[in-house]
Coordinates of C-alpha atoms in Angstrom, one line a residue:
M1 CA 99.6 159.7 123.3
A2 CA 97.7 158.2 120.4
D3 CA 98.9 158.0 116.8
T4 CA 98.2 160.9 114.5
A5 CA 99.4 159.0 111.5
T6 CA 98.4 155.5 110.3
A7 CA 100.0 153.1 107.9
P8 CA 100.2 154.2 104.3
P9 CA 97.1 153.2 102.3
T10 CA 97.5 150.3 99.9
G11 CA 95.6 149.1 96.9
P12 CA 95.2 150.5 93.4
G13 CA 97.3 153.6 93.0
H14 CA 98.9 153.1 96.4
P15 CA 102.0 150.9 96.5
A16 CA 102.6 148.7 99.5
P17 CA 105.0 150.0 102.2
V18 CA 108.6 149.3 101.3
A19 CA 108.8 147.8 104.8
E20 CA 106.1 146.9 107.3
A21 CA 106.4 145.2 110.6
T22 CA 103.3 144.4 112.7
G23 CA 102.9 142.7 116.1
I24 CA 106.6 142.2 116.6
S25 CA 107.6 140.7 119.9
K26 CA 111.1 139.5 120.9
R27 CA 112.4 138.2 124.2
F28 CA 115.9 137.3 125.2
G29 CA 115.6 135.1 128.3
A30 CA 113.7 137.2 130.9
T31 CA 114.3 140.4 129.0
V32 CA 111.5 141.7 126.8
A33 CA 113.2 143.5 123.9
L34 CA 110.1 144.2 121.9
R35 CA 106.4 143.9 122.8
D36 CA 103.8 144.0 120.0
A37 CA 105.8 146.6 118.1
R38 CA 105.1 147.9 114.7
I39 CA 106.4 150.3 112.0
S40 CA 105.5 151.1 108.4
I41 CA 107.8 152.9 105.9
A42 CA 106.5 154.2 102.5
A43 CA 108.5 154.2 99.3
G44 CA 110.6 157.3 99.0
E45 CA 110.0 158.3 102.6
S46 CA 112.5 159.5 105.2
H47 CA 111.1 158.0 108.4
A48 CA 112.6 158.6 111.8
L49 CA 112.8 156.0 114.6
V50 CA 113.6 157.6 118.0
G51 CA 113.6 156.4 121.6
R52 CA 115.8 156.2 124.7
N53 CA 118.6 153.7 124.9
G54 CA 117.0 150.3 125.6
A55 CA 113.7 151.3 123.9
G56 CA 114.0 148.4 121.4
K57 CA 115.3 150.3 118.4
S58 CA 118.4 148.0 117.9
T59 CA 116.3 144.9 118.3
L60 CA 113.9 146.1 115.6
V61 CA 116.8 146.9 113.3
S62 CA 118.2 143.4 113.8
I63 CA 114.8 142.0 112.8
L64 CA 114.3 144.3 109.8
T65 CA 117.7 143.2 108.5
G66 CA 117.2 139.4 109.1
L67 CA 119.8 139.1 111.8
Q68 CA 117.1 138.1 114.4
Q69 CA 113.8 136.4 114.0
P70 CA 110.8 137.7 115.9
D71 CA 109.0 135.5 118.4
T72 CA 105.7 136.8 117.1
G73 CA 104.5 139.1 114.4
S74 CA 105.0 139.5 110.7
L75 CA 107.5 141.4 108.4
R76 CA 106.8 142.3 104.8
F77 CA 108.8 144.2 102.1
S78 CA 106.8 145.9 99.3
G79 CA 103.9 143.6 100.2
E80 CA 105.8 140.4 100.0
P81 CA 106.8 138.3 103.1
A82 CA 110.3 138.6 104.4
P83 CA 112.9 136.2 102.9
A84 CA 113.7 132.9 104.6
V85 CA 116.3 132.9 107.3
G86 CA 119.8 132.7 105.9
D87 CA 118.9 133.8 102.4
I88 CA 121.5 136.6 102.5
D89 CA 121.1 137.7 98.8
A90 CA 117.3 138.0 99.2
W91 CA 117.7 140.1 102.3
R92 CA 120.3 142.3 100.7
S93 CA 118.0 143.0 97.7
R94 CA 115.4 144.4 100.1
V95 CA 117.1 146.2 103.0
A96 CA 120.5 147.4 104.1
C97 CA 121.8 149.1 107.2
V98 CA 124.5 151.7 107.4
Y99 CA 125.7 151.4 110.9
Q100 CA 127.4 154.1 113.1
R101 CA 130.5 151.9 113.0
S102 CA 131.5 151.6 109.4
T103 CA 131.6 148.2 107.8
I104 CA 134.0 149.4 105.0
I105 CA 137.3 147.6 105.0
G106 CA 140.0 150.3 105.1
E107 CA 142.8 148.4 103.4
L108 CA 140.7 147.7 100.3
T109 CA 139.9 150.1 97.5
V110 CA 136.5 151.7 97.1
A111 CA 135.9 149.4 94.1
E112 CA 136.8 146.3 96.1
N113 CA 134.5 147.4 98.9
L114 CA 131.6 148.0 96.5
F115 CA 131.8 144.5 95.0
L116 CA 133.2 142.5 97.9
N117 CA 132.7 138.8 97.2
R118 CA 131.4 139.5 93.8
Q119 CA 134.5 140.9 92.1
S120 CA 134.2 138.5 89.2
P121 CA 131.2 136.7 87.5
G122 CA 132.1 133.3 88.8
A123 CA 134.1 131.7 91.7
V124 CA 136.8 130.3 89.3
Q125 CA 137.0 133.3 87.0
P126 CA 139.8 135.8 87.4
I127 CA 139.1 139.4 88.6
R128 CA 139.3 141.9 85.7
W129 CA 140.5 144.9 87.7
K130 CA 140.0 147.5 85.0
Q131 CA 136.5 146.2 84.4
L132 CA 135.8 146.2 88.2
R133 CA 136.9 149.9 88.6
L134 CA 134.8 150.8 85.6
R135 CA 131.7 149.1 87.2
A136 CA 132.5 151.0 90.4
E137 CA 132.8 154.3 88.6
E138 CA 129.5 153.7 86.9
L139 CA 127.8 152.8 90.1
L140 CA 129.1 155.8 92.0
G141 CA 128.2 158.1 89.1
E142 CA 124.7 156.7 89.0
Y143 CA 124.1 157.9 92.6
G144 CA 126.2 161.1 92.4
V145 CA 129.0 159.9 94.7
A146 CA 132.2 161.8 93.9
V147 CA 134.8 159.2 95.1
D148 CA 137.7 157.7 93.3
P149 CA 137.1 154.0 92.9
A150 CA 140.9 153.3 93.1
A151 CA 141.2 155.2 96.4
R152 CA 141.9 153.2 99.6
A153 CA 138.9 153.2 101.9
K154 CA 141.0 154.2 104.9
D155 CA 141.9 157.5 103.2
L156 CA 138.2 158.5 102.8
T157 CA 136.4 160.9 105.1
V158 CA 133.6 159.5 107.3
E159 CA 131.1 161.1 105.0
Q160 CA 132.6 159.5 101.9
R161 CA 132.6 156.1 103.6
Q162 CA 128.9 156.5 104.3
F163 CA 128.2 157.3 100.7
V164 CA 130.1 154.3 99.6
E165 CA 128.1 152.1 102.0
I166 CA 124.8 153.5 100.7
A167 CA 125.9 153.0 97.0
R168 CA 126.9 149.4 97.9
A169 CA 123.5 148.7 99.4
L170 CA 121.7 150.2 96.4
S171 CA 123.8 148.0 94.0
F172 CA 122.1 144.9 95.5
G173 CA 118.7 146.4 94.5
A174 CA 117.7 147.5 98.0
R175 CA 115.4 150.5 98.0
F176 CA 115.1 150.6 101.8
I177 CA 118.1 151.7 103.8
I178 CA 118.4 152.0 107.6
L179 CA 120.7 154.8 108.8
D180 CA 121.9 154.2 112.4
E181 CA 123.3 157.5 113.9
P182 CA 124.7 158.5 110.5
T183 CA 125.7 162.0 111.6
A184 CA 127.5 161.1 114.8
K185 CA 130.9 161.8 113.4
L186 CA 130.0 164.5 110.9
D187 CA 130.4 168.3 111.2
A188 CA 127.6 170.6 110.1
R189 CA 128.8 170.8 106.5
G190 CA 129.1 167.0 106.3
I191 CA 125.6 166.6 107.7
G192 CA 124.2 169.1 105.1
R193 CA 125.8 167.2 102.2
L194 CA 124.6 163.9 103.6
F195 CA 121.0 165.2 103.9
G196 CA 121.2 166.6 100.4
K197 CA 122.3 163.2 99.0
L198 CA 119.5 161.4 100.9
R199 CA 116.9 163.8 99.5
D200 CA 118.2 163.1 96.0
L201 CA 117.8 159.4 96.6
Q202 CA 114.3 159.8 98.0
D203 CA 113.4 161.5 94.7
Q204 CA 114.5 158.2 93.1
G205 CA 112.2 156.2 95.3
V206 CA 114.6 155.1 98.0
A207 CA 113.2 155.0 101.5
F208 CA 115.2 155.6 104.7
L209 CA 114.7 154.7 108.3
F210 CA 116.6 157.4 110.1
I211 CA 117.8 156.6 113.7
S212 CA 119.2 159.5 115.7
H213 CA 119.4 160.9 119.2
H214 CA 119.7 164.4 117.6
L215 CA 116.1 165.4 117.5
Q216 CA 116.6 168.5 115.5
E217 CA 117.8 166.3 112.6
V218 CA 114.5 164.5 112.7
Y219 CA 112.8 167.8 112.0
D220 CA 115.3 168.8 109.4
L221 CA 115.1 165.6 107.3
C222 CA 112.1 163.4 108.1
A223 CA 108.4 163.5 107.2
T224 CA 107.3 160.9 109.7
V225 CA 108.5 159.9 113.2
T226 CA 107.9 156.7 115.2
V227 CA 108.6 156.6 118.9
Y228 CA 109.5 153.5 120.9
R229 CA 109.6 153.4 124.7
D230 CA 110.1 150.5 127.0
A231 CA 110.2 147.9 124.1
A232 CA 106.8 149.1 122.7
H233 CA 105.5 151.3 119.9
I234 CA 104.2 154.6 121.4
L235 CA 103.2 156.7 118.4
T236 CA 103.7 157.4 114.8
A237 CA 103.0 161.0 113.6
P238 CA 103.9 163.5 110.9
V239 CA 106.9 165.4 112.1
A240 CA 105.4 168.7 111.2
E241 CA 102.5 168.1 113.6
L242 CA 104.6 167.1 116.6
G243 CA 106.4 169.7 118.7
H244 CA 109.8 169.2 120.3
Q245 CA 108.4 169.0 123.8
A246 CA 105.7 166.5 122.8
L247 CA 108.3 164.3 121.1
V248 CA 110.6 164.3 124.2
E249 CA 107.6 163.5 126.4
A250 CA 106.7 160.6 124.1
M251 CA 110.2 159.2 124.3
T252 CA 110.6 159.6 128.1
G253 CA 107.0 159.2 129.4
E254 CA 107.4 162.4 131.3
S255 CA 108.0 166.1 130.8
A256 CA 111.7 166.5 130.3
S257 CA 114.0 169.1 128.9
L258 CA 117.7 169.6 128.6
A259 CA 116.9 173.3 129.2
A260 CA 116.5 172.4 132.9
V261 CA 120.2 171.7 133.2
A262 CA 121.2 174.8 131.2
E263 CA 118.8 177.1 133.0
A264 CA 119.6 176.1 136.5
P265 CA 121.4 178.9 138.3
A266 CA 125.1 178.5 137.9
P267 CA 127.5 179.5 140.7
T268 CA 129.3 182.7 139.9
T269 CA 132.9 182.0 139.1
R270 CA 135.0 184.5 141.0
A271 CA 137.8 186.3 139.2
D272 CA 140.1 185.2 141.9
S273 CA 139.1 181.5 141.7
A274 CA 142.1 179.2 141.3
E275 CA 143.1 178.6 137.7
L276 CA 142.9 174.8 137.4
L277 CA 143.7 174.4 133.7
S278 CA 146.0 176.6 131.8
I279 CA 146.8 176.2 128.1
D280 CA 149.6 178.6 127.1
G281 CA 150.6 179.1 123.4
L282 CA 149.8 175.5 122.5
T283 CA 150.8 174.4 119.0
L284 CA 149.8 171.0 117.7
P285 CA 151.0 170.4 114.2
G286 CA 148.1 170.2 111.8
A287 CA 145.5 171.1 114.6
C288 CA 146.2 174.4 116.3
E289 CA 148.7 177.2 116.6
D290 CA 149.6 179.4 119.5
L291 CA 146.3 178.7 121.4
S292 CA 145.8 179.8 125.0
L293 CA 142.9 179.1 127.3
S294 CA 142.2 178.8 131.0
V295 CA 139.5 177.2 133.1
R296 CA 139.0 178.2 136.7
S297 CA 137.7 176.3 139.8
G298 CA 133.9 176.0 139.6
E299 CA 133.8 176.7 135.9
V300 CA 132.5 174.6 132.9
V301 CA 134.0 175.9 129.6
G302 CA 132.9 174.7 126.2
L303 CA 135.5 174.3 123.4
A304 CA 133.4 174.3 120.3
G305 CA 134.3 173.8 116.7
A306 CA 133.7 171.8 113.5
A307 CA 135.6 168.6 112.6
A308 CA 138.5 170.5 111.2
S309 CA 138.7 173.2 113.9
G310 CA 141.3 171.3 116.1
N311 CA 139.2 171.4 119.2
V312 CA 139.1 167.7 119.7
Q313 CA 142.9 167.5 119.4
V314 CA 143.3 170.3 122.0
G315 CA 141.1 168.4 124.4
E316 CA 143.0 165.2 123.8
A317 CA 146.3 167.0 124.3
V318 CA 145.2 168.1 127.8
A319 CA 144.7 164.4 128.5
G320 CA 148.2 163.5 127.3
L321 CA 147.3 162.0 123.9
H322 CA 149.3 164.5 121.7
R323 CA 152.7 166.0 122.0
A324 CA 152.9 169.7 121.6
G325 CA 155.1 171.3 119.0
A326 CA 155.3 174.4 121.2
G327 CA 153.6 175.9 124.3
G328 CA 152.5 174.1 127.4
I329 CA 149.7 172.8 129.6
S330 CA 149.4 173.0 133.3
V331 CA 146.9 171.7 135.8
G332 CA 146.6 173.3 139.2
G333 CA 149.9 175.0 138.6
R334 CA 151.7 171.8 137.7
A335 CA 153.1 171.4 134.3
V336 CA 151.8 168.4 132.3
R337 CA 154.2 166.6 130.0
T338 CA 152.5 166.7 126.7
G339 CA 152.1 163.4 124.9
S340 CA 152.2 161.5 128.2
V341 CA 148.9 160.0 129.5
P342 CA 150.5 159.0 132.9
S343 CA 151.7 162.6 133.4
A344 CA 148.2 163.9 132.7
L345 CA 146.6 161.4 135.0
A346 CA 149.1 162.2 137.8
S347 CA 148.4 165.9 137.3
G348 CA 144.7 165.4 137.9
V349 CA 143.1 165.1 134.4
G350 CA 140.1 162.9 133.7
L351 CA 139.1 162.1 130.1
V352 CA 135.8 161.1 128.5
P353 CA 137.1 160.3 125.0
E354 CA 135.3 161.1 121.8
D355 CA 134.4 157.5 120.7
R356 CA 133.5 155.1 123.5
H357 CA 133.7 152.1 121.2
L358 CA 137.2 152.8 119.9
Q359 CA 138.8 154.7 122.8
G360 CA 136.6 154.2 125.8
L361 CA 135.7 150.6 126.5
V362 CA 137.2 147.1 126.6
N363 CA 134.1 145.3 125.3
N364 CA 135.0 141.8 126.5
R365 CA 135.6 143.0 130.0
S366 CA 133.1 143.7 132.8
V367 CA 131.5 146.9 133.9
A368 CA 133.7 146.8 137.0
E369 CA 136.9 146.3 135.1
N370 CA 136.1 149.1 132.7
A371 CA 135.1 151.5 135.4
T372 CA 138.2 151.0 137.5
L373 CA 140.9 151.0 134.8
T374 CA 142.3 154.4 135.9
V375 CA 142.5 153.4 139.6
T376 CA 143.9 149.9 139.6
D377 CA 146.8 151.0 141.8
Q378 CA 144.2 151.7 144.5
L379 CA 142.6 148.2 144.4
G380 CA 145.3 146.2 146.2
P381 CA 148.8 146.2 147.7
F382 CA 152.1 145.8 145.8
G383 CA 150.5 146.2 142.4
M384 CA 147.9 143.5 142.9
V385 CA 144.2 144.0 142.0
L386 CA 141.9 142.5 144.6
P387 CA 138.5 141.4 143.0
S388 CA 136.7 142.3 146.2
R389 CA 138.0 145.9 146.2
T390 CA 137.2 146.2 142.4
R391 CA 133.6 145.1 143.0
L392 CA 133.2 147.4 146.0
F393 CA 134.6 150.4 144.1
A394 CA 132.6 149.6 141.0
R395 CA 129.3 149.2 142.9
R396 CA 129.7 152.7 144.4
M397 CA 130.3 154.1 140.9
I398 CA 127.3 152.2 139.5
R399 CA 125.2 153.7 142.2
D400 CA 126.6 157.3 141.8
L401 CA 126.1 157.3 138.1
D402 CA 122.8 155.3 138.0
I403 CA 124.3 152.7 135.6
K404 CA 121.6 150.2 134.6
T405 CA 123.4 146.9 134.7
P406 CA 122.4 143.4 136.1
S407 CA 125.7 143.4 138.1
A408 CA 129.2 144.8 138.2
A409 CA 130.4 141.6 136.5
T410 CA 128.2 142.1 133.4
P411 CA 130.2 142.5 130.2
V412 CA 130.1 146.2 129.3
S413 CA 129.2 145.3 125.7
A414 CA 125.8 144.0 127.0
L415 CA 124.7 147.5 128.2
S416 CA 122.8 150.1 126.2
G417 CA 124.7 153.0 124.6
G418 CA 123.7 155.4 127.4
N419 CA 124.8 153.1 130.1
Q420 CA 128.1 152.4 128.3
Q421 CA 128.7 156.1 128.2
K422 CA 128.0 156.3 131.9
V423 CA 130.7 153.7 132.5
V424 CA 133.2 155.8 130.5
V425 CA 132.3 158.8 132.6
A426 CA 132.6 156.8 135.8
R427 CA 136.1 155.8 134.9
A428 CA 137.1 159.4 134.2
L429 CA 135.7 160.5 137.6
A430 CA 137.2 157.5 139.5
T431 CA 140.4 159.5 140.1
D432 CA 138.5 162.5 141.4
P433 CA 140.2 164.7 138.8
H434 CA 141.0 168.4 139.2
V435 CA 140.0 168.9 135.5
L436 CA 137.5 166.8 133.6
V437 CA 137.9 166.8 129.8
A438 CA 134.7 165.5 128.1
I439 CA 134.8 165.2 124.3
R440 CA 131.3 165.0 122.8
P441 CA 130.1 163.4 126.1
T442 CA 126.5 162.8 125.0
N443 CA 127.3 161.3 121.5
G444 CA 124.8 158.6 120.7
V445 CA 122.8 158.6 124.0
D446 CA 119.2 159.2 124.6
V447 CA 117.6 162.4 126.0
K448 CA 117.4 161.3 129.6
S449 CA 121.0 160.0 129.7
K450 CA 122.1 163.2 128.0
E451 CA 120.4 165.2 130.7
F452 CA 122.0 163.1 133.4
L453 CA 125.5 163.2 132.0
L454 CA 125.6 166.9 131.5
G455 CA 124.2 167.4 135.0
R456 CA 127.0 165.2 136.4
I457 CA 129.6 167.3 134.6
R458 CA 128.0 170.4 136.1
Q459 CA 128.4 168.8 139.5
V460 CA 132.1 168.4 139.0
A461 CA 132.5 172.1 138.6
D462 CA 130.0 172.9 141.4
G463 CA 132.3 170.8 143.7
G464 CA 135.2 173.2 143.1
K465 CA 136.8 171.4 140.2
A466 CA 136.9 172.4 136.5
A467 CA 135.4 170.9 133.3
L468 CA 136.2 171.3 129.7
I469 CA 133.4 170.1 127.3
V470 CA 134.7 169.7 123.7
S471 CA 131.8 169.5 121.4
D472 CA 129.9 171.1 118.4
E473 CA 126.6 169.9 119.9
L474 CA 124.6 173.0 121.1
D475 CA 122.9 170.9 123.8
D476 CA 126.3 169.9 125.3
L477 CA 127.4 173.6 125.3
R478 CA 124.3 174.9 127.1
V479 CA 125.6 173.7 130.5
C480 CA 128.8 175.7 130.1
D481 CA 129.5 179.0 131.8
R482 CA 131.5 180.1 128.8
V483 CA 131.9 178.8 125.2
V484 CA 135.1 179.3 123.3
V485 CA 134.9 178.7 119.6
M486 CA 137.7 177.4 117.4
F487 CA 138.0 177.6 113.6
H488 CA 140.9 176.1 111.7
G489 CA 143.1 175.9 114.7
R490 CA 142.5 179.3 116.3
V491 CA 140.1 180.9 118.8
V492 CA 137.6 183.1 116.8
A493 CA 134.9 183.9 119.3
Q494 CA 133.7 183.5 122.9
F495 CA 130.3 183.6 124.5
Q496 CA 129.0 183.8 128.0
R497 CA 125.8 182.1 129.2
G498 CA 122.8 183.5 127.3
W499 CA 124.3 183.1 123.9
R500 CA 122.1 182.6 120.8
D501 CA 122.2 179.5 118.8
E502 CA 122.7 181.4 115.5
D503 CA 125.7 183.3 116.9
V504 CA 127.5 180.1 118.1
V505 CA 126.7 178.2 114.9
A506 CA 128.0 181.1 112.8
A507 CA 131.3 181.2 114.7
I508 CA 131.6 177.4 114.4
E509 CA 131.0 177.6 110.7
G510 CA 133.6 180.4 110.3
I511 CA 131.1 183.0 109.1
A512 CA 131.6 185.3 112.2
D513 CA 134.5 187.8 112.1
S514 CA 137.6 186.3 113.6
G515 CA 138.2 187.4 117.2
T516 CA 134.7 188.9 117.6
A517 CA 132.0 187.9 120.0
S518 CA 128.3 188.4 120.4
P519 CA 126.7 190.9 122.8
H520 CA 126.6 188.1 125.3
S521 CA 130.3 187.5 125.0
P522 CA 133.1 187.6 127.5
A523 CA 132.9 189.6 130.6
S524 CA 135.3 192.4 131.3
G525 CA 138.7 191.3 132.4
T526 CA 138.8 188.4 129.9
D527 CA 141.3 188.6 127.1
E528 CA 141.1 187.1 123.7
H529 CA 142.3 183.7 125.0
G530 CA 139.7 183.4 127.7
R531 CA 141.8 184.5 130.6

């Protein structure tokens, strides 16, 4: 597909692009990370960069921020050549990146984070704390960030930490900010506030490179989109002129749609199918109260809700991560001791956690070691782990989940995000669980990996087991037979297949009447708790 947008014009009356990369190539050994890639971002523009995991986005970001030097090509900021390697202050004055994993130091205050390593005018001059807080207050006020400079960063919300990182970047003089999956941990309200702040900053001339796997956000925020595939630039086009299907096809090189997973005929769950997961009157302090839910053999149930709904805590409780204040959980008729991961594993629960980086992976260990953590007792006699059995087991899982890795011994940190997520799913499936709990299972993965992972979860149920998908992502929920929506710790609505986006979103946002459901909602014989 050819470009339908060209680089912004320059010359009198037309400022140079705030950032422009042309002919960028980068190789790591035998791996081509970028091949003659290019991108151009205009001042005040919100420009999306999309592509499958491994398309070259991360390598481009590392080059745009001075962490890597290209083998070929040129990089310019506002018409001037990129700073010299190692000139940190010069790079900071031109570009900053707000990563998916926050770089804010939790134990420090907001003011200390904003002026880290520049708290005083000179190295030997004492820090004037009152003056530092005043400077922080002025900086936050300048960009409309309502955060107390004296607050500990660890006490801030994800959204507030992002605003602090953006304000810190702007304080160095940068007017070009890269946002790497900024909405991954935000609910709908948080995303709305973030986008509102970004639009305000655009009006002040700040440009953003927006990297996201949530394609609808590209249409909501950005004016221009650039697509990378297989380490190369594919197209740059105005967002308004590029349809959803055309964008997906540019990313994948083929016609692809998540709707294929959702629209595939689902087996009918019989009313007399075995109840594999039963949550009865569950109360988790600060998360939910008197919540009941069941999932039967052959069924995929979605547990939807915003960040404060309690749905994630319920999913984690099924996997033994939280102790119940009241009520109980059983799997296949066997009671699970809440707050006990070994009890949940022994009962037949597999978990795909919310954050693969913090909860799902041991980064300095191999793919094989990560994929077999839940089955080490099966890999050798008398508590020993035999490397040969580990490799054999891991190879089968790599094949079954189509994990792209040089070998089972490759460190899991070397894989793309989508393949890392497949390793997490492989580990959850290694025990052949009766109930698979998948919390935001496609977070931060590309379209094709998302399609594959959701299809794999569907296969678990089709094989006679049960799956609980905990997510507020509509694409995750489309594969479900039934969606149960939580709001502030309670079930407020349920929807059968065929639900409308606006109905589910309204329930998630708490603007549907409590306890109601759409015309597509539960079949007869289902009570308010999904039984």
